[in-house]
Structures are given as C-alpha cells and as structure tokens.
Amino acid sequence: MLTIDEQISKIREDFPILNRKVRGNKDLVYLDNAATTQKPKQVIDTISNYYLEINANVHRGIHALSEEASELYEQSHKKVSDFVNSKFEEMIFTKNTTESINIVANGLEDILSKGDEIVLTRYEHHANLIPFQQVAKKTGAVIKFIENDDNYNLDMQSAENIVNDNTKFISFPHMSNVIGSITPAKELTKLGHEYGAMVHLDAAQSVPHMKVDVKDLDVDFMSFSGHKMLAPMGTGGLYGKEELLEKLHPFLFGGDMIEYVSYEEATWNVLPWKFEAGTPNVAGGLGLGAAVDYLENIGMDRVSQIEHYLTKHAMKRLEELDFITVYGPDANSRGGVISFNIIGGDNGMFVHPHDVAALMDERGIAIRAGHHCAQPLVTQIMKLPATSRMSFYIYNTIEEIDFAINSLVDVNKMFN
Ligand code: 7TS
C-alpha cells in the first residue's frame, strides 16, 4: 500500500497540465478545484479517441459508428448510475449541476401552488437558489431558509422548526462550496419525507469527493457536475427516483426525447432519454464515464482520505497564523474547501481577497476570491464583501499547500 504522499505523486503523473508553468516561469499550483478540476490523460484520451475513431450521433443510425457511439454512451450512463447507486433509468446526463437543478425546478411549476413552501438553506450556490425563486414567483409558493449555527453548520433544530405540512420541496447542498461544511443529508431527507416533501440534494461538492449513495440517502433528486470530478467541461448528472421522473414535465423538447409524434401531439421517450432532448455531448458523456472509472480505481474512500489529509494540514497551518480568519467548522467536519480572509495583522487591516488572489497568482497559485456564486451567504450572513478560497483535489500536495500558506505570510507582510 502506497503512503498518501506516494499515491498523490503517482496520480499527478496522469495530469500533464500540473507540470506547466504560469506567469513567466512559476510552477502551477492549482487550488481552485471547487470551481472545476483538472482532467487526467485517461479522460482526455477517451474524448480524443471518440473523435478520432467513432464520432457519430447516438440513437439514430443503424450504421456501425452510430451503433458503437450509442453503446458506449449507454455504458457510460450505466457507470455513472452505478457510481451513485442509482438505476440506469434514473440517471440523466446534463451539462452541469445548474442544468440539472433547472430541470427539477421547471417540473415543480406543475406541482406547486400558492402557499406551498420550498425550504432551502443559507448556503445556497446561486444555482440552487435562483431556479426556486423563479418557481416561487410563478406558482405563489413561499421560500423558507434553514439557519446555520455560529460555526456555519446547518442547524437541525432550525430545520425542525421550519419544515411542516406545507413544505412540498426541500433543496440543500451536501457540502457548502464556500464554507466546506457538510450537511446532515440523510437526517434532513428523513425530516422532509416525514412531512411528505420531495427532497433534492445539490451534490456538486460531494459526489466528486466522497462515496455518495442515493438509495442510502433516500433523496428524491440529486444534481452534480462532471467537470468538478475530472470529467470534461459541459458534463453533469441528474438523479431522480423513477416514479418522480415519470411524473416530471420535460424541460427541453425535440428529437430523442419523444416516442411518437404527430402534427398535433407527441408522447415522451422512456427514461432517461425523456430528459435528454437533442444531440447530446457524446464525447463528454464518455469522458464522464472515464472519470468515474478513474475515481473508482482509486476508490472513493481513498479520495476522501487524501482530501482530508490535505485539508487537515492546511487548517493546522492556517490556524497558526494570527492574521488569518478561517470560516466554518474544524478540519474533522469539513470537506476540502477553505474560505479565509487576511484580517488583523499588525495594522489590523482587511486585505481584499481580490488583492490576495492577484498576489498569489503572481506566484503561480490559483485560488478563487469573491462571493463564490453564493452572494447572499457571503454578504448577508457572513457580512463580508468576499473571501479567498483554497480548494483541494486528489493531485494536490502538502508542498503546494505549504507554498500557498507561506505566500499568504508574504502577502500579509505587504499590507500589515
Ligand atoms: N452547487 C454548488 C454547491 C456548487 O459549488 C456549484 C459550482 C454549483 C452548484 C453549480 O455548478 P455548475 O457546474 O452548474 O456551475 N460551484 C462553483 C464554485 O464554487 N466556483 O465555481 C463554481
């Protein structure tokens, strides 16, 4: 068995981009994995092999290439559905979490009516907020928010106070992309079901990082992005329980999603194709399958272990620095996302995250600064203009984290 550091070195060999230089001759230190991850050779080869050897539309032709493309595309659906323990029919390929959530929210327009309640959390990424704001406007439903405790963990007591017989739909993130806190997904789902509500999990920040089992969690819908788990840009997934997907109105209409069409009307194709209208991103879908193979080869428990190892180290080092404020729970109850600010060095100055990120970038370090597409959380709850954020994945090293943190010491010296 390799040590974690040895395994990371081995994994890095599959990611040629990690050897590139940026900003002159600086080694790239990529710590923006919550936004998107890098792609291993195995995924890139799958995409180029599709275009070099197979390229054809799926589900249309009876010629050899179309048959091969269709077979591989379906195999990829099978891999992804197995990955989260769903049935084949229950896994729809989308272009990202945002599209997945919009499919669900669109379907709610037929289901919700005036006075019904949608329950969200204070963490929401805009993708898990705005689609429901729109549904609420169209249907007259009301949105309520579960509060956090002082450490930005979801407060189950608040959830119990808010969820009631009027609650028809609950949506929440499995892990916050700002704070890194992990929500009690199983408990909250159970609470929703006790009141007959449907539950959607925004798993954009969990499916790439931990073993997620939709049957065990018992969520009704779940959205995630392939591009945040080594797969190509423009890939994602939506899981839905079969009986609910059967009821849900399709989002896009056209080719491939139909069974029978006349000039007057149409009937819908079987699942999952009912929700995959038009020519899909076949190369992307195959790449997503290859990414799942790659992660399963490492093992999702090992993926979590590697990230926890990196996060624990980073948290320990950051906590030693009195000019750094880290937001959210301690290393043991968070994922590999760390939001922080430089506040209160010798001059007590708040260094704007955009300055921090720009100075880190000069050293070749990619971090994200801003509200991370969760503006209400950062500005209304945390009452900050922005945070800096480091986020890790399986190819990051302790040396990279040390270099980033030593660079924060330098940045602070420039201001304080
Ligand atoms: N939900 C969560 C929890 C996210 O972190 C993101 C993306 C999304 C939904 C939307 O995913 P998309 O693939 O549809 O864009 N989060 C981030 C981020 O933290 N930085 O850039 C994108």
PDB file of C-alpha atoms and ligand atoms in Angstrom, residues 32 34-36 96-99 101 125 127-128 173 175-177 202 204-205 225 227-228 368 372-373 389, ligand 1:
ATOM      1  CA  ASP A  32      -9.393  26.107  -7.391  1.00  0.00           C
ATOM      2  CA  ALA A  34     -14.293  23.582  -6.251  1.00  0.00           C
ATOM      3  CA  ALA A  35     -14.716  25.604  -9.461  1.00  0.00           C
ATOM      4  CA  THR A  36     -13.523  22.813 -11.741  1.00  0.00           C
ATOM      5  CA  ASN A  96     -23.783  20.720 -15.241  1.00  0.00           C
ATOM      6  CA  THR A  97     -25.424  20.974 -11.816  1.00  0.00           C
ATOM      7  CA  THR A  98     -27.160  24.167 -12.894  1.00  0.00           C
ATOM      8  CA  GLU A  99     -28.964  22.445 -15.733  1.00  0.00           C
ATOM      9  CA  ILE A 101     -31.454  21.799 -10.911  1.00  0.00           C
ATOM     10  CA  HIS A 125     -24.977  28.434  -4.562  1.00  0.00           C
ATOM     11  CA  ALA A 127     -27.736  27.541  -8.982  1.00  0.00           C
ATOM     12  CA  ASN A 128     -29.722  26.128  -6.063  1.00  0.00           C
ATOM     13  CA  PRO A 173     -26.223  21.354  -0.723  1.00  0.00           C
ATOM     14  CA  MET A 175     -21.330  20.424   1.051  1.00  0.00           C
ATOM     15  CA  SER A 176     -21.048  24.212   1.007  1.00  0.00           C
ATOM     16  CA  ASN A 177     -18.775  25.489  -1.760  1.00  0.00           C
ATOM     17  CA  ASP A 202     -27.157  19.676  -4.596  1.00  0.00           C
ATOM     18  CA  ALA A 204     -21.905  19.435  -6.794  1.00  0.00           C
ATOM     19  CA  GLN A 205     -19.346  19.444  -3.979  1.00  0.00           C
ATOM     20  CA  SER A 225     -21.249  18.324 -12.177  1.00  0.00           C
ATOM     21  CA  HIS A 227     -16.398  18.778 -14.653  1.00  0.00           C
ATOM     22  CA  LYS A 228     -15.806  19.007 -10.875  1.00  0.00           C
ATOM     23  CA  ARG A 368     -10.633  31.893  -6.001  1.00  0.00           C
ATOM     24  CA  HIS A 372     -18.219  32.140  -4.942  1.00  0.00           C
ATOM     25  CA  CYS A 373     -21.683  32.377  -6.536  1.00  0.00           C
ATOM     26  CA  ARG A 389     -10.865  30.243  -1.086  1.00  0.00           C
TER      27      ARG A 389
HETATM   28  N1  7TS B   1     -23.898  23.941  -6.462  1.00  0.00           N
HETATM   29  C1  7TS B   1     -22.743  24.022  -5.781  1.00  0.00           C
HETATM   30  C2  7TS B   1     -22.695  23.624  -4.339  1.00  0.00           C
HETATM   31  C3  7TS B   1     -21.590  24.453  -6.453  1.00  0.00           C
HETATM   32  O1  7TS B   1     -20.432  24.512  -5.783  1.00  0.00           O
HETATM   33  C4  7TS B   1     -21.667  24.795  -7.819  1.00  0.00           C
HETATM   34  C5  7TS B   1     -20.481  25.335  -8.565  1.00  0.00           C
HETATM   35  C6  7TS B   1     -22.884  24.670  -8.475  1.00  0.00           C
HETATM   36  C7  7TS B   1     -23.986  24.242  -7.761  1.00  0.00           C
HETATM   37  C8  7TS B   1     -23.039  24.948  -9.933  1.00  0.00           C
HETATM   38  O2  7TS B   1     -22.278  24.059 -10.675  1.00  0.00           O
HETATM   39  P1  7TS B   1     -22.140  24.231 -12.264  1.00  0.00           P
HETATM   40  O3  7TS B   1     -21.273  23.113 -12.671  1.00  0.00           O
HETATM   41  O4  7TS B   1     -23.504  24.156 -12.815  1.00  0.00           O
HETATM   42  O5  7TS B   1     -21.522  25.577 -12.480  1.00  0.00           O
HETATM   43  N2  7TS B   1     -19.527  25.958  -7.763  1.00  0.00           N
HETATM   44  C9  7TS B   1     -18.534  26.752  -8.194  1.00  0.00           C
HETATM   45  C10 7TS B   1     -17.600  27.293  -7.324  1.00  0.00           C
HETATM   46  O6  7TS B   1     -17.601  27.115  -6.119  1.00  0.00           O
HETATM   47  N3  7TS B   1     -16.712  28.024  -8.012  1.00  0.00           N
HETATM   48  O7  7TS B   1     -17.061  27.979  -9.306  1.00  0.00           O
HETATM   49  C11 7TS B   1     -18.184  27.187  -9.427  1.00  0.00           C
END
